[in-house]
Tab-separated table of C-alpha atoms in Angstrom:
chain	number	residue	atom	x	y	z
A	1	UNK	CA	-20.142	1.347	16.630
A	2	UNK	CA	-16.995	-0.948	16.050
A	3	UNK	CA	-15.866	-0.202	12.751
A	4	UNK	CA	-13.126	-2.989	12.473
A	5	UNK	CA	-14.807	-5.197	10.403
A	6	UNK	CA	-12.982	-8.772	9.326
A	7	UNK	CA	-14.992	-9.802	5.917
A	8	UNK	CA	-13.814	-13.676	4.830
A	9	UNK	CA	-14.528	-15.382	1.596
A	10	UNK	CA	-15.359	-13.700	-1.394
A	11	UNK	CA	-18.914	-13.074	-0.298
A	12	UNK	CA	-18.266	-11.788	2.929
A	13	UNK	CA	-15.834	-9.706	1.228
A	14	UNK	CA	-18.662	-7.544	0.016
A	15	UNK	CA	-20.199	-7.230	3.082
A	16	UNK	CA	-20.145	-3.565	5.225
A	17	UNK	CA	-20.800	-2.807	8.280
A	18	UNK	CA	-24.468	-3.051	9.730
A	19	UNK	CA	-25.232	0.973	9.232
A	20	UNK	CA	-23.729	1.026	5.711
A	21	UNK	CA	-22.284	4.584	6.298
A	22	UNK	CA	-19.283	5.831	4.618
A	23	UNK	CA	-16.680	5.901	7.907
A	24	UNK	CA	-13.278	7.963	6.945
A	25	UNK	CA	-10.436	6.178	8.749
A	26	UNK	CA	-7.693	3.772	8.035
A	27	UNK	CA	-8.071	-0.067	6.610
A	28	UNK	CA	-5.534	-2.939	6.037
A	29	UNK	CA	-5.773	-5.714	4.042
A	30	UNK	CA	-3.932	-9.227	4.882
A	31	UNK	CA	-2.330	-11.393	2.983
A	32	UNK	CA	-2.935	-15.110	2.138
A	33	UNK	CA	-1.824	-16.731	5.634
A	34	UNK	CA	-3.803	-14.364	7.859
A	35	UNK	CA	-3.416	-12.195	10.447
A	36	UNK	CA	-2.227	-14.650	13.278
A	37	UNK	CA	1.107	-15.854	10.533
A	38	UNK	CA	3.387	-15.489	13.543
A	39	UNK	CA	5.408	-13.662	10.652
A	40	UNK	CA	4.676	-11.089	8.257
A	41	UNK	CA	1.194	-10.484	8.406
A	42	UNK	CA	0.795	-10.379	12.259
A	43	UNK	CA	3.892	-8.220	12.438
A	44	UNK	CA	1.120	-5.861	10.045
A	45	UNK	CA	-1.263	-6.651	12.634
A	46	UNK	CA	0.387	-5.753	15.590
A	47	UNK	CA	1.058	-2.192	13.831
A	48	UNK	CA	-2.055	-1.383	13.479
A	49	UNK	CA	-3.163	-2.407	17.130
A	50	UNK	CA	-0.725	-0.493	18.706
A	51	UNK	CA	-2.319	2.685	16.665
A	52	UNK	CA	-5.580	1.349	17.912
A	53	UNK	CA	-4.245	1.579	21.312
A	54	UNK	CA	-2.510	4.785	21.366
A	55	UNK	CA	-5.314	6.572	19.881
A	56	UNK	CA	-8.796	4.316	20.541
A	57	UNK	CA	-9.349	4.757	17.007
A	58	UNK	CA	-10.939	1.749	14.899
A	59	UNK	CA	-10.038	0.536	11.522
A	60	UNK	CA	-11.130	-2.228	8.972
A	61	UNK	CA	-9.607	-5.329	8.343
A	62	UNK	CA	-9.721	-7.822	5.375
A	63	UNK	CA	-8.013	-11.179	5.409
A	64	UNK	CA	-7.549	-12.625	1.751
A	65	UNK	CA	-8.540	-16.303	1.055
A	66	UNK	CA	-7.823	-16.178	-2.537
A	67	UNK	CA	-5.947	-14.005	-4.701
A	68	UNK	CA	-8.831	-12.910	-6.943
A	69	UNK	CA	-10.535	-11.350	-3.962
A	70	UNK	CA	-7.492	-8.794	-3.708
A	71	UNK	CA	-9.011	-6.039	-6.306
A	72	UNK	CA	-12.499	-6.540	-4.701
A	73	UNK	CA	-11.416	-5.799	-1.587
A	74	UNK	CA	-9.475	-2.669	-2.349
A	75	UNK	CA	-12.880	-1.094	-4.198
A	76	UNK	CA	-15.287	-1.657	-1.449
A	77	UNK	CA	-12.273	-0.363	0.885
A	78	UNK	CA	-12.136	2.992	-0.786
A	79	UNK	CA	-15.914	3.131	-1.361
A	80	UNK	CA	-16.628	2.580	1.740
A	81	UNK	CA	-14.470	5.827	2.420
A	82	UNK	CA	-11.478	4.227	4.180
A	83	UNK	CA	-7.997	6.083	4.047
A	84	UNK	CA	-5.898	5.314	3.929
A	85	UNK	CA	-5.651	1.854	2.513
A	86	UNK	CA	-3.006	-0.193	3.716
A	87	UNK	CA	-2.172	-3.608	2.192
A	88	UNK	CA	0.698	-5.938	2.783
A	89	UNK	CA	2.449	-7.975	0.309
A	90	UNK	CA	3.832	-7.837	-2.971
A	91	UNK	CA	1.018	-9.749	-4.638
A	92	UNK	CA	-0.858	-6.601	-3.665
A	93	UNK	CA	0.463	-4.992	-6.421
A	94	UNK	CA	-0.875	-5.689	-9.761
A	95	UNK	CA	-4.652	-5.496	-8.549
A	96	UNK	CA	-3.564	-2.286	-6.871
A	97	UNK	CA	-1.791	-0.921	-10.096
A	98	UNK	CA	-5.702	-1.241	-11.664
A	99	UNK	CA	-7.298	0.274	-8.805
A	100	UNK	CA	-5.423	3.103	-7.518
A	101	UNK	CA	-6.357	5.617	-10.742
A	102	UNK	CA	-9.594	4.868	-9.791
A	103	UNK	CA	-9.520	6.370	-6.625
A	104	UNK	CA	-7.640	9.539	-6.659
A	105	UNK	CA	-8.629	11.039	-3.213
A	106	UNK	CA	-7.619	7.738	-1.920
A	107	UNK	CA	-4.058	7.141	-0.211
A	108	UNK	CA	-3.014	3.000	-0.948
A	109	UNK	CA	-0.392	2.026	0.849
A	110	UNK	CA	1.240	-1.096	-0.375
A	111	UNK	CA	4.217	-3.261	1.973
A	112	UNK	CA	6.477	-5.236	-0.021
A	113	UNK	CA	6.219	-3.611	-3.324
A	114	UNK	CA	5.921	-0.965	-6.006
A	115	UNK	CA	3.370	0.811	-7.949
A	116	UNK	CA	4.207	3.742	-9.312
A	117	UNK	CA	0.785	6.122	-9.133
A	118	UNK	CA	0.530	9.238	-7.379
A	119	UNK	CA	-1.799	8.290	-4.576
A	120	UNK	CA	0.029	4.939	-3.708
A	121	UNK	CA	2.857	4.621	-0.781
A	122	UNK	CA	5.454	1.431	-1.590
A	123	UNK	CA	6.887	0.661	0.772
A	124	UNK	CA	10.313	-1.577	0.505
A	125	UNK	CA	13.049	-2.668	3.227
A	126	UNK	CA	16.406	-4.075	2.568
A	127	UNK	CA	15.864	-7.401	3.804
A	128	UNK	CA	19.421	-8.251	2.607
A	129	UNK	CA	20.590	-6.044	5.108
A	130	UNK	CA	19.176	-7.653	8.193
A	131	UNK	CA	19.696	-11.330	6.755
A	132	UNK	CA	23.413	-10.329	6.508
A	133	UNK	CA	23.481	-10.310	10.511
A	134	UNK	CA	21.826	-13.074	11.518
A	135	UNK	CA	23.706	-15.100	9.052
A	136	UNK	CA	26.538	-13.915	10.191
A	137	UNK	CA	25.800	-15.375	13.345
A	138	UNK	CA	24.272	-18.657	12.418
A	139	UNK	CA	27.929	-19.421	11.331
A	140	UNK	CA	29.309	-18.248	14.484
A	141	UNK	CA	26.641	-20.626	16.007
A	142	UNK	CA	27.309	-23.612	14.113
A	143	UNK	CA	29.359	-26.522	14.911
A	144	UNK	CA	29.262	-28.393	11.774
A	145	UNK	CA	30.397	-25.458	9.368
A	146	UNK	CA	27.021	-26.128	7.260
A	147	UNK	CA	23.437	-23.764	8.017
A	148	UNK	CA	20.524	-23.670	5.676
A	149	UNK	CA	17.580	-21.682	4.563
A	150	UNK	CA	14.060	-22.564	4.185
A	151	UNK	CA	12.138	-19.957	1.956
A	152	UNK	CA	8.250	-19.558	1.042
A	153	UNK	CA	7.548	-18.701	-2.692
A	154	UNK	CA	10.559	-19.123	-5.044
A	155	UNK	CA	10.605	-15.172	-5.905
A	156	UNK	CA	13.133	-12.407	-6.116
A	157	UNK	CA	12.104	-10.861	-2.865
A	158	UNK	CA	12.767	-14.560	-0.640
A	159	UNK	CA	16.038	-14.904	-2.615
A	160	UNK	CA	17.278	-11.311	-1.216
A	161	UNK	CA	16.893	-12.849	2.211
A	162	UNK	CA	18.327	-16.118	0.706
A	163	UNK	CA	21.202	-14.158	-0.958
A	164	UNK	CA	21.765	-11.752	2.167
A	165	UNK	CA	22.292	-14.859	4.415
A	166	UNK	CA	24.558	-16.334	2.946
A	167	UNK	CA	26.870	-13.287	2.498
A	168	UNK	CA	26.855	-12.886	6.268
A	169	UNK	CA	27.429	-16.280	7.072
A	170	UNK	CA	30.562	-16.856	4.472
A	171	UNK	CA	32.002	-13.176	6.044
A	172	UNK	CA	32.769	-14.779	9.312
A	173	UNK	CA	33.998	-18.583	8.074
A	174	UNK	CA	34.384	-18.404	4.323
A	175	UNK	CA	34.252	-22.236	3.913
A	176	UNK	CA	30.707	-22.610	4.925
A	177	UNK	CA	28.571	-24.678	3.059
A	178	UNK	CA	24.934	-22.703	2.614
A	179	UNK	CA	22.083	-25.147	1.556
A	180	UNK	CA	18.954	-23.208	0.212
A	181	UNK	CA	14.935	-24.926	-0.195
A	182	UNK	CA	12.445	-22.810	-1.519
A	183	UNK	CA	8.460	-24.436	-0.715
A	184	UNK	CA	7.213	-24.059	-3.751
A	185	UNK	CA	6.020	-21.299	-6.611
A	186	UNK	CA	2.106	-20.499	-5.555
A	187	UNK	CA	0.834	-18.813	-2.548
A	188	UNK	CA	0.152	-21.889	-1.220
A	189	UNK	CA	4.102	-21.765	0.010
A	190	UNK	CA	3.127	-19.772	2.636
A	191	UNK	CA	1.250	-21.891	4.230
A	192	UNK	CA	2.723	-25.248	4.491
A	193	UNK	CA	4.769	-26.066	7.837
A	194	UNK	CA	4.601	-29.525	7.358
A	195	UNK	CA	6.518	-29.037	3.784
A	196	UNK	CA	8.471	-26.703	5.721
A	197	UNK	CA	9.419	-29.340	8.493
A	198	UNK	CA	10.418	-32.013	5.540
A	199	UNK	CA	13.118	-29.756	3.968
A	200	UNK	CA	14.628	-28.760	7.639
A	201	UNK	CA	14.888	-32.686	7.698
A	202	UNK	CA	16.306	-32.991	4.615
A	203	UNK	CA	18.849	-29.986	5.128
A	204	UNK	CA	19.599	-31.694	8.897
A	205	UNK	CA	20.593	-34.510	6.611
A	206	UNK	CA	22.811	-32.377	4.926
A	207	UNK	CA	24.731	-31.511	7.690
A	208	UNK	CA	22.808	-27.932	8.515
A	209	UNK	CA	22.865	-27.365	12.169
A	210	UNK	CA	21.025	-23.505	12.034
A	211	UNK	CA	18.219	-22.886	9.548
A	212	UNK	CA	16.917	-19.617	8.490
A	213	UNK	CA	13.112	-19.988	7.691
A	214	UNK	CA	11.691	-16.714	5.393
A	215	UNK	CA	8.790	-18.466	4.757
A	216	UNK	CA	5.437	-16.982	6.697
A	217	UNK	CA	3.265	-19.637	7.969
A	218	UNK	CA	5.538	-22.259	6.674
A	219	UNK	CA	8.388	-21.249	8.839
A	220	UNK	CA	6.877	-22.354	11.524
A	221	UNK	CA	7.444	-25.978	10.658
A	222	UNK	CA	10.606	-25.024	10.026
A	223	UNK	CA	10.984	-23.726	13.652
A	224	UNK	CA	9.214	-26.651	15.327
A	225	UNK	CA	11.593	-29.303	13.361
A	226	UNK	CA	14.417	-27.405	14.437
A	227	UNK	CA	13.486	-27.325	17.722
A	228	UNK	CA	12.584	-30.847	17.787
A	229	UNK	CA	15.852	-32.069	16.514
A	230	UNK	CA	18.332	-30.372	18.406
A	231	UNK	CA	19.540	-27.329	16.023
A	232	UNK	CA	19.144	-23.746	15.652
A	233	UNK	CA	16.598	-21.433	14.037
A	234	UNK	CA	16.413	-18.276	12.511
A	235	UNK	CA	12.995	-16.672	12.811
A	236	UNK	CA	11.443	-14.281	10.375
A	237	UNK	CA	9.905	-10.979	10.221
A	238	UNK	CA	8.243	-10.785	13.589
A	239	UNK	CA	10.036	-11.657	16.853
A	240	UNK	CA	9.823	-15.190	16.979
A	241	UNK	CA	12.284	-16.013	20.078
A	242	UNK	CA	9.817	-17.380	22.263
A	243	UNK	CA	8.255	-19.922	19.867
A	244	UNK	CA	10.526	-22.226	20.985
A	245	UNK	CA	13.107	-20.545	23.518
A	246	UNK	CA	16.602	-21.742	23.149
A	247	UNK	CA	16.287	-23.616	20.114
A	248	UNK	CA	15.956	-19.768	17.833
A	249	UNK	CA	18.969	-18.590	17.586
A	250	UNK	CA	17.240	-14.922	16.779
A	251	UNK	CA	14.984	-13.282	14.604
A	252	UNK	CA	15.191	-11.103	11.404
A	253	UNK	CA	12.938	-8.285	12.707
A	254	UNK	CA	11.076	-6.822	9.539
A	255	UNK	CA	9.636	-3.872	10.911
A	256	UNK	CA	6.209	-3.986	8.909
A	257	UNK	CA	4.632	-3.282	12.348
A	258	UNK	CA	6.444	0.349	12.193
A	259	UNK	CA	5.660	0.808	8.407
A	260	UNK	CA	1.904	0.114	8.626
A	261	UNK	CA	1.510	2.216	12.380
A	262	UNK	CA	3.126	5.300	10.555
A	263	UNK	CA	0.996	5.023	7.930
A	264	UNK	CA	-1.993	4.784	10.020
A	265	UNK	CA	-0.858	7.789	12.320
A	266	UNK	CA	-0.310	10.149	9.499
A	267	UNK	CA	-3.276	9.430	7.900
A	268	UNK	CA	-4.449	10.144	4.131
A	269	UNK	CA	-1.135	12.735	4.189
A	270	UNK	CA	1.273	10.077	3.903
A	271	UNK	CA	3.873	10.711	1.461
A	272	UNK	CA	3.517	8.692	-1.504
A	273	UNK	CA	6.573	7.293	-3.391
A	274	UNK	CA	9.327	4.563	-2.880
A	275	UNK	CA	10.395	4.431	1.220
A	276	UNK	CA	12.974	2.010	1.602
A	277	UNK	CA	13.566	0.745	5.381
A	278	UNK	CA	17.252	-0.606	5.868
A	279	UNK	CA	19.346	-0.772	8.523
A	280	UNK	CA	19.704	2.697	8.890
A	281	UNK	CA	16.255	3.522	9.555
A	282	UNK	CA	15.685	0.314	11.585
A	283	UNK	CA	13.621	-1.073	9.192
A	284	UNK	CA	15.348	-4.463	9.595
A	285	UNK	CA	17.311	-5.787	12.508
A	286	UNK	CA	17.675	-9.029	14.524
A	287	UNK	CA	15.917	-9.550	18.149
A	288	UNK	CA	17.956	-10.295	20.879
A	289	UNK	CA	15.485	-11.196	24.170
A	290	UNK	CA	15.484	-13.194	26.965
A	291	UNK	CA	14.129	-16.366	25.090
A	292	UNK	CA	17.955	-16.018	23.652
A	293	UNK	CA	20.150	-13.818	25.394
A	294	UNK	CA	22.531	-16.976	26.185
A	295	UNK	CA	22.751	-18.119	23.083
A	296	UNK	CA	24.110	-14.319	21.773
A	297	UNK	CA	27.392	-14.248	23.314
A	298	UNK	CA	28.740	-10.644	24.150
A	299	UNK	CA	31.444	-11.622	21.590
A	300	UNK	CA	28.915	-12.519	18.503
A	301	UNK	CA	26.699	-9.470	19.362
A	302	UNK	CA	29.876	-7.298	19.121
A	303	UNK	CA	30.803	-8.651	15.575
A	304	UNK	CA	27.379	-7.996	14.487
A	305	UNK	CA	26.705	-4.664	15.832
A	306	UNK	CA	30.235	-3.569	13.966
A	307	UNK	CA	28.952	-5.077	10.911
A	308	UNK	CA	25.534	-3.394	11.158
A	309	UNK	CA	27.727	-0.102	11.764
A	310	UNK	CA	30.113	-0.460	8.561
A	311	UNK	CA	26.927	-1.291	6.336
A	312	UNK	CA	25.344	1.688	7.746
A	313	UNK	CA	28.448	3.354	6.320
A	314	UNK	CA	29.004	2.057	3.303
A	315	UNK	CA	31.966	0.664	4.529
A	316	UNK	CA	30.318	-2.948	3.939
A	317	UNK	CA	28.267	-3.622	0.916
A	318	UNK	CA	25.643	-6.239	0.824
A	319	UNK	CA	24.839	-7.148	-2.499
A	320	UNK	CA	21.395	-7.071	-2.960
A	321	UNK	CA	20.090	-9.977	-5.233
A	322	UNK	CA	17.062	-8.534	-6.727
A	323	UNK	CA	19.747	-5.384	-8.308
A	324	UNK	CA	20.837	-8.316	-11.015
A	325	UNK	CA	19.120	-11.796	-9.818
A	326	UNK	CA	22.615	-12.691	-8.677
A	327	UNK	CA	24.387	-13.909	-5.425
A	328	UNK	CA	28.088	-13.360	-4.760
A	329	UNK	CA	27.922	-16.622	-2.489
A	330	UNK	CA	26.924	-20.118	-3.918
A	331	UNK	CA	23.833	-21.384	-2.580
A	332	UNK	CA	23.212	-25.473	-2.686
């Protein structure tokens, strides 16, 4: 019996499998976008097939459709005796901060933010880190001396990648002009490329010839626009290269894929606390493939790789906006 069971709407989200037995085993829970984002939530995905794969074990799945199904889904999860619990997003948290004590024996691990219970995994990464790089070469990319950056939801967490951009990008020309958009303040940012695609337009206007999109679904109007027009993009989270081959300049690899597989391979074991993934533990990066490998010269993959070296140091320190709600670079 197939135990991965999707469960959509808020009926369905109370639905179990045919047998109704309790199956131990690992679950994840999506968040609003789905699974297929292209971005954050398929990079989740993709973790958890490649456990499928390696092991032929099964595991349930949940794709949100509305933020009050998020504390639903998390009970009938743990009742149904899945562990552990995986769930990405930071809007996870507050519905997990009420249902964690209630579950004990259960392990919850939540991507993207912090709740502070014994049985819970949070699990951060220093998104600043890896948006340092690939600003840093979006301004050794551009012609025009201007790039841009297309966000989802106007929170703390998009402005670190905002904020982290822009530091890398004024460290190799410090008289570049950085325009920021955020979509909007409501899940709903996600999941809006053709908002997306109207401020790349409007920062095109602007003079931005590259275009950072942290944005999920949204992004990839951002990406298509881009494309369409003749600049550069940035892609976001997953590898996003071959979207539109020679038009993305790279991706800022977010390695939720290797944050939700180890918590699936370890099991209900996994330590609980704060794990932050930076640079050092490749928890962020940027993709270099063949859908871009001319458009990295040897030259601009040398500056970054020193860079990503001399962070991992200490020797260079990227201010992290979410430490003060601050940016050492001015954003337009």
């Amino acid at each position: 019996m197939n135990m991965k069971t999707t469960l959509m709407g808020a009926a369905a989200a109370l639905a179990m499998t045919a047998t109704g037995a309790l199956a131990d085993g690992p679950a994840i829970i999506f968040d609003l976008g789905g699974k297929f984002d292209r971005s954050f939530n398929e990079a989740a995905f993709n973790g958890a097939e490649l456990w499928a794969s390696e092991t032929g074990g099964t595991y349930r799945e949940i794709e949100l459709t509305s933020d009050a199904q998020r504390e639903q889904a998390m009970r009938r999860l743990a009742e149904a005796g899945a562990n552990p619990v995986v769930m990405a997003g930071f809007s996870q948290a507050t519905a997990l901060s009420v249902v964690a004590p209630d579950y004990p024996d259960t392990t919850f691990v939540i991507i993207d933010g912090v709740v502070d219970a014994p049985n819970v995994r949070s699990v951060i990464f220093s998104e600043h880190e890896g948006s340092y790089l690939v600003g840093m070469l979006a301004a050794m990319a551009s012609e025009s001396g201007t790039v841009s950056f297309v966000g989802g939801m106007d929170i703390p967490l998009i402005s670190r990648f905002a904020c982290g951009y822009a530091q890398g990008a004024a460290a190799v020309n410090g008289d570049i002009t950085v325009i920021a958009n955020m979509t909007g303040t409501t899940g709903a940012a996600w999941n809006d490329p053709v908002r997306g695609g109207e401020l790349t337009r409007g920062q095109i206007a602007q003079g931005s010839d590259v275009v950072f999109a942290a944005a999920g679904g949204t992004g990839l109007g951002v990406l298509q626009v881009a494309a369409d027009e003749g600049i550069f993009s940035v892609g976001v989270d997953s590898n996003q290269n071959h979207l539109h081959p020679g038009s993305v300049l790279t991706s800022m690899l977010k390695r939720v894929d290797v944050a939700v597989h180890d918590a699936f391979t370890t099991g209900p074991e996994v330590a609980t606390g704060i794990h932050v993934f930076g640079l050092a533990e490749d928890g962020v990066g940027y993709a270099l493939d063949e859908n871009n490998a001319e458009l990295i010269t040897a030259e601009m993959q040398a500056a970054v790789d020193t860079a990503r070296a001399a962070i991992i140091a200490g020797d260079i320190m990227v201010h992290n906006f979410t430490d003060d709600g601050t940016c050492p670079v001015q954003m337009q």
